[in-house]
Amino acid sequence: MQGKKVVAVIPARYASTRFPGKPLVDLGGKPMIQRTYDQVASVAGWERIIIATDDERIFSVAKKFGAEVMMTDSAHQSGTDRCAEVLTKLDGSIDYLVNIQGDEPFINPDQLMELSSGFTSNAPILTLVKEIHDELTLFNTNVPKVVMDDQQNALYFSRQTIPYLRGVATEDWFDHHRFYKHIGLYAYRADVLPRLSSLPVSSLEKAEMLEQLRWLQHGFQIKLIQTQHETVGIDSPADLEKIKKLGFL
């Protein structure tokens, strides 16, 4: 962990509009939350790994497979807020908290190591990006895109394709520019996280429905780390079939 004291937090809530009870769904004999936990635990160097939930069912299952788990407020609107509450319950000095969503049971441990490489920068927020190589992803408004400055700090995130290449046919865009998608794995510096959690919702966040725009709009720097690894999240029951076809189960 680059000499830093780092706590991994796995927010997991039971309520979900598209997939209620998602953290407890069975994936090849293990609940999703356990698979996520196991992937995180395969990386050495954490001070602690904590599952943060608002549901007794998830709490009970996590306890059974030996995880450290904390009950957190059901009113939290994001994993960031849940991480901030966990921080208030920790004793001792912590440098960073890493937010790994509970619906990432196949997160590549190498991505966690890539994220940790940014700790030496002392950046307030770190997250991952991956270069886009196909038009389906490039023009998919469900996939957040990001543009960055020359120091790899985020300038803006959007569901639209950014930047727009004026005067260039869309089929030629890859010949003229490199495009990046955002992968929602975050590390927050411990002294910054409480301030992030207390920020009011911003106009840009409302427009794009992207939480990270709140931080940018309020002046917080977000350092981007490039990864070569794809993420395989599960947002709906239909995604389970995709996972099986990809050979993950």
PDB file of C-alpha atoms in Angstrom:
ATOM      1  CA  MET A   1       0.000   0.000   0.000  1.00  0.00           C
ATOM      2  CA  GLN A   2       2.941   2.309  -0.712  1.00  0.00           C
ATOM      3  CA  GLY A   3       3.673   2.742   2.989  1.00  0.00           C
ATOM      4  CA  LYS A   4       0.190   4.106   3.712  1.00  0.00           C
ATOM      5  CA  LYS A   5      -2.381   2.940   6.230  1.00  0.00           C
ATOM      6  CA  VAL A   6      -5.345   1.968   4.082  1.00  0.00           C
ATOM      7  CA  VAL A   7      -8.764   0.586   4.988  1.00  0.00           C
ATOM      8  CA  ALA A   8     -10.881  -1.177   2.377  1.00  0.00           C
ATOM      9  CA  VAL A   9     -14.612  -0.535   2.737  1.00  0.00           C
ATOM     10  CA  ILE A  10     -17.225  -2.584   0.878  1.00  0.00           C
ATOM     11  CA  PRO A  11     -20.597  -0.784   0.987  1.00  0.00           C
ATOM     12  CA  ALA A  12     -23.499  -3.211   0.554  1.00  0.00           C
ATOM     13  CA  ARG A  13     -27.182  -2.341   0.723  1.00  0.00           C
ATOM     14  CA  TYR A  14     -30.080  -4.749   0.362  1.00  0.00           C
ATOM     15  CA  ALA A  15     -32.571  -2.371  -1.253  1.00  0.00           C
ATOM     16  CA  SER A  16     -32.161  -1.948  -4.999  1.00  0.00           C
ATOM     17  CA  THR A  17     -34.712  -0.854  -7.558  1.00  0.00           C
ATOM     18  CA  ARG A  18     -33.386  -3.135 -10.284  1.00  0.00           C
ATOM     19  CA  PHE A  19     -32.055  -5.984  -8.150  1.00  0.00           C
ATOM     20  CA  PRO A  20     -33.325  -6.241  -4.538  1.00  0.00           C
ATOM     21  CA  GLY A  21     -31.110  -8.362  -2.306  1.00  0.00           C
ATOM     22  CA  LYS A  22     -28.261  -8.246  -4.818  1.00  0.00           C
ATOM     23  CA  PRO A  23     -25.377  -8.670  -2.306  1.00  0.00           C
ATOM     24  CA  LEU A  24     -26.846 -11.999  -1.165  1.00  0.00           C
ATOM     25  CA  VAL A  25     -27.521 -13.540  -4.581  1.00  0.00           C
ATOM     26  CA  ASP A  26     -25.796 -16.901  -5.021  1.00  0.00           C
ATOM     27  CA  LEU A  27     -22.826 -16.915  -7.381  1.00  0.00           C
ATOM     28  CA  GLY A  28     -21.481 -20.419  -7.811  1.00  0.00           C
ATOM     29  CA  GLY A  29     -22.135 -21.398  -4.221  1.00  0.00           C
ATOM     30  CA  LYS A  30     -21.139 -18.125  -2.547  1.00  0.00           C
ATOM     31  CA  PRO A  31     -23.136 -14.941  -1.950  1.00  0.00           C
ATOM     32  CA  MET A  32     -22.019 -12.004  -4.079  1.00  0.00           C
ATOM     33  CA  ILE A  33     -20.786 -10.052  -1.064  1.00  0.00           C
ATOM     34  CA  GLN A  34     -18.477 -12.917  -0.067  1.00  0.00           C
ATOM     35  CA  ARG A  35     -16.976 -13.135  -3.544  1.00  0.00           C
ATOM     36  CA  THR A  36     -16.325  -9.395  -3.466  1.00  0.00           C
ATOM     37  CA  TYR A  37     -14.766  -9.675  -0.024  1.00  0.00           C
ATOM     38  CA  ASP A  38     -12.547 -12.574  -1.092  1.00  0.00           C
ATOM     39  CA  GLN A  39     -11.213 -10.615  -4.080  1.00  0.00           C
ATOM     40  CA  VAL A  40     -10.347  -7.662  -1.863  1.00  0.00           C
ATOM     41  CA  ALA A  41      -8.794  -9.916   0.790  1.00  0.00           C
ATOM     42  CA  SER A  42      -6.486 -11.453  -1.824  1.00  0.00           C
ATOM     43  CA  VAL A  43      -4.558  -8.170  -1.846  1.00  0.00           C
ATOM     44  CA  ALA A  44      -2.023  -7.790   0.957  1.00  0.00           C
ATOM     45  CA  GLY A  45      -1.423  -4.675   3.008  1.00  0.00           C
ATOM     46  CA  TRP A  46      -4.864  -3.516   4.178  1.00  0.00           C
ATOM     47  CA  GLU A  47      -5.150  -2.247   7.728  1.00  0.00           C
ATOM     48  CA  ARG A  48      -8.704  -3.612   7.774  1.00  0.00           C
ATOM     49  CA  ILE A  49     -11.382  -4.779   5.345  1.00  0.00           C
ATOM     50  CA  ILE A  50     -14.852  -3.720   6.435  1.00  0.00           C
ATOM     51  CA  ILE A  51     -18.237  -4.497   4.922  1.00  0.00           C
ATOM     52  CA  ALA A  52     -20.568  -1.546   5.567  1.00  0.00           C
ATOM     53  CA  THR A  53     -24.263  -2.319   5.363  1.00  0.00           C
ATOM     54  CA  ASP A  54     -27.661  -1.140   6.553  1.00  0.00           C
ATOM     55  CA  ASP A  55     -29.298  -4.561   6.508  1.00  0.00           C
ATOM     56  CA  GLU A  56     -29.288  -7.252   9.194  1.00  0.00           C
ATOM     57  CA  ARG A  57     -29.425 -10.042   6.600  1.00  0.00           C
ATOM     58  CA  ILE A  58     -26.215  -8.878   4.956  1.00  0.00           C
ATOM     59  CA  PHE A  59     -24.661  -8.294   8.382  1.00  0.00           C
ATOM     60  CA  SER A  60     -25.471 -11.868   9.435  1.00  0.00           C
ATOM     61  CA  VAL A  61     -24.145 -13.459   6.235  1.00  0.00           C
ATOM     62  CA  ALA A  62     -20.923 -11.433   6.406  1.00  0.00           C
ATOM     63  CA  LYS A  63     -20.357 -12.483   9.989  1.00  0.00           C
ATOM     64  CA  LYS A  64     -20.839 -16.128   9.048  1.00  0.00           C
ATOM     65  CA  PHE A  65     -18.036 -16.112   6.483  1.00  0.00           C
ATOM     66  CA  GLY A  66     -15.725 -14.274   8.885  1.00  0.00           C
ATOM     67  CA  ALA A  67     -15.750 -10.715   7.602  1.00  0.00           C
ATOM     68  CA  GLU A  68     -15.574  -7.606   9.711  1.00  0.00           C
ATOM     69  CA  VAL A  69     -18.886  -5.820   9.190  1.00  0.00           C
ATOM     70  CA  MET A  70     -20.418  -2.575  10.457  1.00  0.00           C
ATOM     71  CA  MET A  71     -24.033  -1.460  10.504  1.00  0.00           C
ATOM     72  CA  THR A  72     -24.429   1.990   8.959  1.00  0.00           C
ATOM     73  CA  ASP A  73     -27.284   4.448   8.506  1.00  0.00           C
ATOM     74  CA  SER A  74     -29.983   3.377   6.047  1.00  0.00           C
ATOM     75  CA  ALA A  75     -30.413   7.020   4.981  1.00  0.00           C
ATOM     76  CA  HIS A  76     -27.070   7.143   3.165  1.00  0.00           C
ATOM     77  CA  GLN A  77     -27.448   8.005  -0.508  1.00  0.00           C
ATOM     78  CA  SER A  78     -24.078   6.694  -1.674  1.00  0.00           C
ATOM     79  CA  GLY A  79     -21.190   4.399  -0.892  1.00  0.00           C
ATOM     80  CA  THR A  80     -19.110   7.503  -0.207  1.00  0.00           C
ATOM     81  CA  ASP A  81     -21.446   8.492   2.637  1.00  0.00           C
ATOM     82  CA  ARG A  82     -21.305   4.956   4.025  1.00  0.00           C
ATOM     83  CA  CYS A  83     -17.484   5.046   3.906  1.00  0.00           C
ATOM     84  CA  ALA A  84     -17.524   8.373   5.726  1.00  0.00           C
ATOM     85  CA  GLU A  85     -19.561   6.874   8.561  1.00  0.00           C
ATOM     86  CA  VAL A  86     -17.138   3.943   8.817  1.00  0.00           C
ATOM     87  CA  LEU A  87     -14.275   6.431   9.142  1.00  0.00           C
ATOM     88  CA  THR A  88     -15.929   7.998  12.204  1.00  0.00           C
ATOM     89  CA  LYS A  89     -15.844   4.593  13.911  1.00  0.00           C
ATOM     90  CA  LEU A  90     -12.173   3.849  13.280  1.00  0.00           C
ATOM     91  CA  ASP A  91      -9.510   4.313  15.927  1.00  0.00           C
ATOM     92  CA  GLY A  92      -6.025   5.453  15.032  1.00  0.00           C
ATOM     93  CA  SER A  93      -4.656   7.284  12.031  1.00  0.00           C
ATOM     94  CA  ILE A  94      -5.679   6.222   8.539  1.00  0.00           C
ATOM     95  CA  ASP A  95      -4.274   7.648   5.305  1.00  0.00           C
ATOM     96  CA  TYR A  96      -6.812   6.402   2.742  1.00  0.00           C
ATOM     97  CA  LEU A  97     -10.123   4.578   2.550  1.00  0.00           C
ATOM     98  CA  VAL A  98     -10.849   2.583  -0.593  1.00  0.00           C
ATOM     99  CA  ASN A  99     -14.470   2.177  -1.681  1.00  0.00           C
ATOM    100  CA  ILE A 100     -15.140  -1.169  -3.402  1.00  0.00           C
ATOM    101  CA  GLN A 101     -18.818  -1.610  -4.236  1.00  0.00           C
ATOM    102  CA  GLY A 102     -20.364  -4.850  -3.007  1.00  0.00           C
ATOM    103  CA  ASP A 103     -21.631  -5.680  -6.505  1.00  0.00           C
ATOM    104  CA  GLU A 104     -18.095  -6.130  -7.895  1.00  0.00           C
ATOM    105  CA  PRO A 105     -17.569  -9.845  -7.125  1.00  0.00           C
ATOM    106  CA  PHE A 106     -15.078 -10.229  -9.961  1.00  0.00           C
ATOM    107  CA  ILE A 107     -13.009  -7.139  -9.356  1.00  0.00           C
ATOM    108  CA  ASN A 108      -9.443  -7.804 -10.459  1.00  0.00           C
ATOM    109  CA  PRO A 109      -7.022  -7.556  -7.502  1.00  0.00           C
ATOM    110  CA  ASP A 110      -4.536  -5.931  -9.883  1.00  0.00           C
ATOM    111  CA  GLN A 111      -6.895  -2.955 -10.130  1.00  0.00           C
ATOM    112  CA  LEU A 112      -6.645  -2.454  -6.391  1.00  0.00           C
ATOM    113  CA  MET A 113      -2.872  -2.501  -6.685  1.00  0.00           C
ATOM    114  CA  GLU A 114      -3.030  -0.019  -9.568  1.00  0.00           C
ATOM    115  CA  LEU A 115      -5.152   2.303  -7.465  1.00  0.00           C
ATOM    116  CA  SER A 116      -2.715   2.012  -4.562  1.00  0.00           C
ATOM    117  CA  SER A 117       0.121   3.178  -6.817  1.00  0.00           C
ATOM    118  CA  GLY A 118      -1.415   6.654  -6.625  1.00  0.00           C
ATOM    119  CA  PHE A 119      -1.188   6.935  -2.843  1.00  0.00           C
ATOM    120  CA  THR A 120       2.301   8.426  -3.034  1.00  0.00           C
ATOM    121  CA  SER A 121       0.807  11.433  -4.862  1.00  0.00           C
ATOM    122  CA  ASN A 122      -1.182  12.265  -1.727  1.00  0.00           C
ATOM    123  CA  ALA A 123      -4.104  13.137  -4.005  1.00  0.00           C
ATOM    124  CA  PRO A 124      -7.397  13.828  -2.226  1.00  0.00           C
ATOM    125  CA  ILE A 125      -9.318  11.377  -4.443  1.00  0.00           C
ATOM    126  CA  LEU A 126      -8.098   8.589  -6.729  1.00  0.00           C
ATOM    127  CA  THR A 127     -10.059   6.546  -9.237  1.00  0.00           C
ATOM    128  CA  LEU A 128      -9.511   4.311 -12.272  1.00  0.00           C
ATOM    129  CA  VAL A 129     -10.039   4.902 -15.976  1.00  0.00           C
ATOM    130  CA  LYS A 130      -9.698   2.584 -18.952  1.00  0.00           C
ATOM    131  CA  GLU A 131      -9.111   3.469 -22.576  1.00  0.00           C
ATOM    132  CA  ILE A 132     -12.084   2.817 -24.858  1.00  0.00           C
ATOM    133  CA  HIS A 133     -11.504   0.832 -28.033  1.00  0.00           C
ATOM    134  CA  ASP A 134     -15.004   0.134 -29.368  1.00  0.00           C
ATOM    135  CA  GLU A 135     -17.826   2.338 -30.643  1.00  0.00           C
ATOM    136  CA  LEU A 136     -20.487   0.530 -28.618  1.00  0.00           C
ATOM    137  CA  THR A 137     -18.846   1.672 -25.389  1.00  0.00           C
ATOM    138  CA  LEU A 138     -17.864   5.071 -26.746  1.00  0.00           C
ATOM    139  CA  PHE A 139     -21.439   6.081 -27.538  1.00  0.00           C
ATOM    140  CA  ASN A 140     -23.186   4.246 -24.689  1.00  0.00           C
ATOM    141  CA  THR A 141     -24.702   6.863 -22.352  1.00  0.00           C
ATOM    142  CA  ASN A 142     -24.758   4.314 -19.518  1.00  0.00           C
ATOM    143  CA  VAL A 143     -20.955   4.333 -19.520  1.00  0.00           C
ATOM    144  CA  PRO A 144     -19.439   7.467 -17.913  1.00  0.00           C
ATOM    145  CA  LYS A 145     -16.557   9.000 -19.873  1.00  0.00           C
ATOM    146  CA  VAL A 146     -13.835  11.279 -18.552  1.00  0.00           C
ATOM    147  CA  VAL A 147     -11.412  13.862 -19.924  1.00  0.00           C
ATOM    148  CA  MET A 148      -8.190  14.704 -18.087  1.00  0.00           C
ATOM    149  CA  ASP A 149      -5.443  17.288 -17.933  1.00  0.00           C
ATOM    150  CA  ASP A 150      -1.781  16.579 -18.678  1.00  0.00           C
ATOM    151  CA  GLN A 151      -1.171  15.545 -15.049  1.00  0.00           C
ATOM    152  CA  GLN A 152      -3.969  12.941 -15.282  1.00  0.00           C
ATOM    153  CA  ASN A 153      -6.377  14.870 -13.105  1.00  0.00           C
ATOM    154  CA  ALA A 154     -10.030  14.722 -14.098  1.00  0.00           C
ATOM    155  CA  LEU A 155     -11.428  17.740 -15.902  1.00  0.00           C
ATOM    156  CA  TYR A 156     -14.964  16.429 -16.406  1.00  0.00           C
ATOM    157  CA  PHE A 157     -17.056  13.269 -16.404  1.00  0.00           C
ATOM    158  CA  SER A 158     -20.042  12.768 -18.692  1.00  0.00           C
ATOM    159  CA  ARG A 159     -22.438  10.116 -19.897  1.00  0.00           C
ATOM    160  CA  GLN A 160     -22.040  11.655 -23.323  1.00  0.00           C
ATOM    161  CA  THR A 161     -18.961  11.024 -25.453  1.00  0.00           C
ATOM    162  CA  ILE A 162     -16.280  13.562 -24.550  1.00  0.00           C
ATOM    163  CA  PRO A 163     -14.540  15.313 -26.098  1.00  0.00           C
ATOM    164  CA  TYR A 164     -16.721  15.928 -29.140  1.00  0.00           C
ATOM    165  CA  LEU A 165     -14.564  15.871 -32.276  1.00  0.00           C
ATOM    166  CA  ARG A 166     -15.859  18.647 -34.475  1.00  0.00           C
ATOM    167  CA  GLY A 167     -15.594  18.062 -38.195  1.00  0.00           C
ATOM    168  CA  VAL A 168     -14.626  14.386 -37.826  1.00  0.00           C
ATOM    169  CA  ALA A 169     -16.923  11.521 -38.840  1.00  0.00           C
ATOM    170  CA  THR A 170     -17.758   9.433 -35.774  1.00  0.00           C
ATOM    171  CA  GLU A 171     -16.372   6.287 -37.372  1.00  0.00           C
ATOM    172  CA  ASP A 172     -12.982   8.027 -37.504  1.00  0.00           C
ATOM    173  CA  TRP A 173     -12.875   9.335 -33.947  1.00  0.00           C
ATOM    174  CA  PHE A 174     -10.491   6.662 -32.668  1.00  0.00           C
ATOM    175  CA  ASP A 175      -7.971   7.772 -35.293  1.00  0.00           C
ATOM    176  CA  HIS A 176      -7.893  11.287 -33.851  1.00  0.00           C
ATOM    177  CA  HIS A 177      -8.193  10.984 -30.085  1.00  0.00           C
ATOM    178  CA  ARG A 178      -7.935   8.632 -27.104  1.00  0.00           C
ATOM    179  CA  PHE A 179     -11.146   8.215 -25.132  1.00  0.00           C
ATOM    180  CA  TYR A 180     -11.486   6.940 -21.575  1.00  0.00           C
ATOM    181  CA  LYS A 181     -14.287   5.460 -19.525  1.00  0.00           C
ATOM    182  CA  HIS A 182     -14.531   5.777 -15.779  1.00  0.00           C
ATOM    183  CA  ILE A 183     -14.351   2.744 -13.506  1.00  0.00           C
ATOM    184  CA  GLY A 184     -16.045   3.476 -10.194  1.00  0.00           C
ATOM    185  CA  LEU A 185     -13.385   2.347  -7.760  1.00  0.00           C
ATOM    186  CA  TYR A 186     -12.445   5.193  -5.399  1.00  0.00           C
ATOM    187  CA  ALA A 187      -9.778   5.974  -2.824  1.00  0.00           C
ATOM    188  CA  TYR A 188     -10.370   8.936  -0.533  1.00  0.00           C
ATOM    189  CA  ARG A 189      -7.748  10.598   1.604  1.00  0.00           C
ATOM    190  CA  ALA A 190      -8.987  10.245   5.163  1.00  0.00           C
ATOM    191  CA  ASP A 191      -8.878  13.955   5.958  1.00  0.00           C
ATOM    192  CA  VAL A 192     -10.853  14.755   2.811  1.00  0.00           C
ATOM    193  CA  LEU A 193     -13.619  12.124   3.023  1.00  0.00           C
ATOM    194  CA  PRO A 194     -15.708  13.864   5.726  1.00  0.00           C
ATOM    195  CA  ARG A 195     -15.742  17.040   3.628  1.00  0.00           C
ATOM    196  CA  LEU A 196     -16.870  15.109   0.540  1.00  0.00           C
ATOM    197  CA  SER A 197     -19.724  13.531   2.471  1.00  0.00           C
ATOM    198  CA  SER A 198     -20.932  16.909   3.748  1.00  0.00           C
ATOM    199  CA  LEU A 199     -21.081  18.583   0.326  1.00  0.00           C
ATOM    200  CA  PRO A 200     -24.507  19.523  -1.027  1.00  0.00           C
ATOM    201  CA  VAL A 201     -25.665  17.942  -4.274  1.00  0.00           C
ATOM    202  CA  SER A 202     -24.392  20.089  -7.146  1.00  0.00           C
ATOM    203  CA  SER A 203     -26.056  21.198 -10.364  1.00  0.00           C
ATOM    204  CA  LEU A 204     -23.669  19.174 -12.537  1.00  0.00           C
ATOM    205  CA  GLU A 205     -24.306  16.055 -10.481  1.00  0.00           C
ATOM    206  CA  LYS A 206     -28.051  16.553 -10.911  1.00  0.00           C
ATOM    207  CA  ALA A 207     -27.627  17.007 -14.659  1.00  0.00           C
ATOM    208  CA  GLU A 208     -25.532  13.886 -15.298  1.00  0.00           C
ATOM    209  CA  MET A 209     -26.425  11.804 -12.213  1.00  0.00           C
ATOM    210  CA  LEU A 210     -22.724  11.304 -11.499  1.00  0.00           C
ATOM    211  CA  GLU A 211     -21.607  11.774  -7.888  1.00  0.00           C
ATOM    212  CA  GLN A 212     -18.003  12.614  -8.781  1.00  0.00           C
ATOM    213  CA  LEU A 213     -19.131  15.807 -10.507  1.00  0.00           C
ATOM    214  CA  ARG A 214     -20.176  17.129  -7.095  1.00  0.00           C
ATOM    215  CA  TRP A 215     -16.565  16.882  -5.962  1.00  0.00           C
ATOM    216  CA  LEU A 216     -15.165  18.521  -9.082  1.00  0.00           C
ATOM    217  CA  GLN A 217     -17.706  21.323  -8.960  1.00  0.00           C
ATOM    218  CA  HIS A 218     -16.712  22.061  -5.366  1.00  0.00           C
ATOM    219  CA  GLY A 219     -13.031  22.223  -6.314  1.00  0.00           C
ATOM    220  CA  PHE A 220     -11.671  18.813  -5.280  1.00  0.00           C
ATOM    221  CA  GLN A 221      -8.972  17.233  -7.425  1.00  0.00           C
ATOM    222  CA  ILE A 222      -9.537  13.693  -8.704  1.00  0.00           C
ATOM    223  CA  LYS A 223      -6.383  11.831  -9.754  1.00  0.00           C
ATOM    224  CA  LEU A 224      -6.915   9.275 -12.520  1.00  0.00           C
ATOM    225  CA  ILE A 225      -5.034   5.977 -12.690  1.00  0.00           C
ATOM    226  CA  GLN A 226      -5.149   4.060 -15.951  1.00  0.00           C
ATOM    227  CA  THR A 227      -5.945   0.350 -15.876  1.00  0.00           C
ATOM    228  CA  GLN A 228      -5.809  -2.320 -18.557  1.00  0.00           C
ATOM    229  CA  HIS A 229      -8.307  -4.522 -16.722  1.00  0.00           C
ATOM    230  CA  GLU A 230     -12.015  -4.643 -17.447  1.00  0.00           C
ATOM    231  CA  THR A 231     -14.617  -4.585 -14.685  1.00  0.00           C
ATOM    232  CA  VAL A 232     -17.583  -6.928 -14.529  1.00  0.00           C
ATOM    233  CA  GLY A 233     -20.281  -5.422 -12.344  1.00  0.00           C
ATOM    234  CA  ILE A 234     -23.750  -6.838 -11.761  1.00  0.00           C
ATOM    235  CA  ASP A 235     -26.554  -4.289 -11.871  1.00  0.00           C
ATOM    236  CA  SER A 236     -29.552  -6.473 -12.738  1.00  0.00           C
ATOM    237  CA  PRO A 237     -30.624 -10.145 -12.855  1.00  0.00           C
ATOM    238  CA  ALA A 238     -29.965 -10.111 -16.603  1.00  0.00           C
ATOM    239  CA  ASP A 239     -26.310  -9.397 -15.897  1.00  0.00           C
ATOM    240  CA  LEU A 240     -26.016 -12.806 -14.235  1.00  0.00           C
ATOM    241  CA  GLU A 241     -26.586 -14.476 -17.579  1.00  0.00           C
ATOM    242  CA  LYS A 242     -23.894 -12.304 -19.149  1.00  0.00           C
ATOM    243  CA  ILE A 243     -21.510 -13.345 -16.377  1.00  0.00           C
ATOM    244  CA  LYS A 244     -22.152 -17.002 -17.072  1.00  0.00           C
ATOM    245  CA  LYS A 245     -21.584 -16.545 -20.808  1.00  0.00           C
ATOM    246  CA  LEU A 246     -18.275 -14.828 -20.084  1.00  0.00           C
ATOM    247  CA  GLY A 247     -17.203 -17.874 -18.089  1.00  0.00           C
ATOM    248  CA  PHE A 248     -16.980 -16.247 -14.671  1.00  0.00           C
ATOM    249  CA  LEU A 249     -19.292 -18.871 -13.147  1.00  0.00           C
TER     250      LEU A 249
END
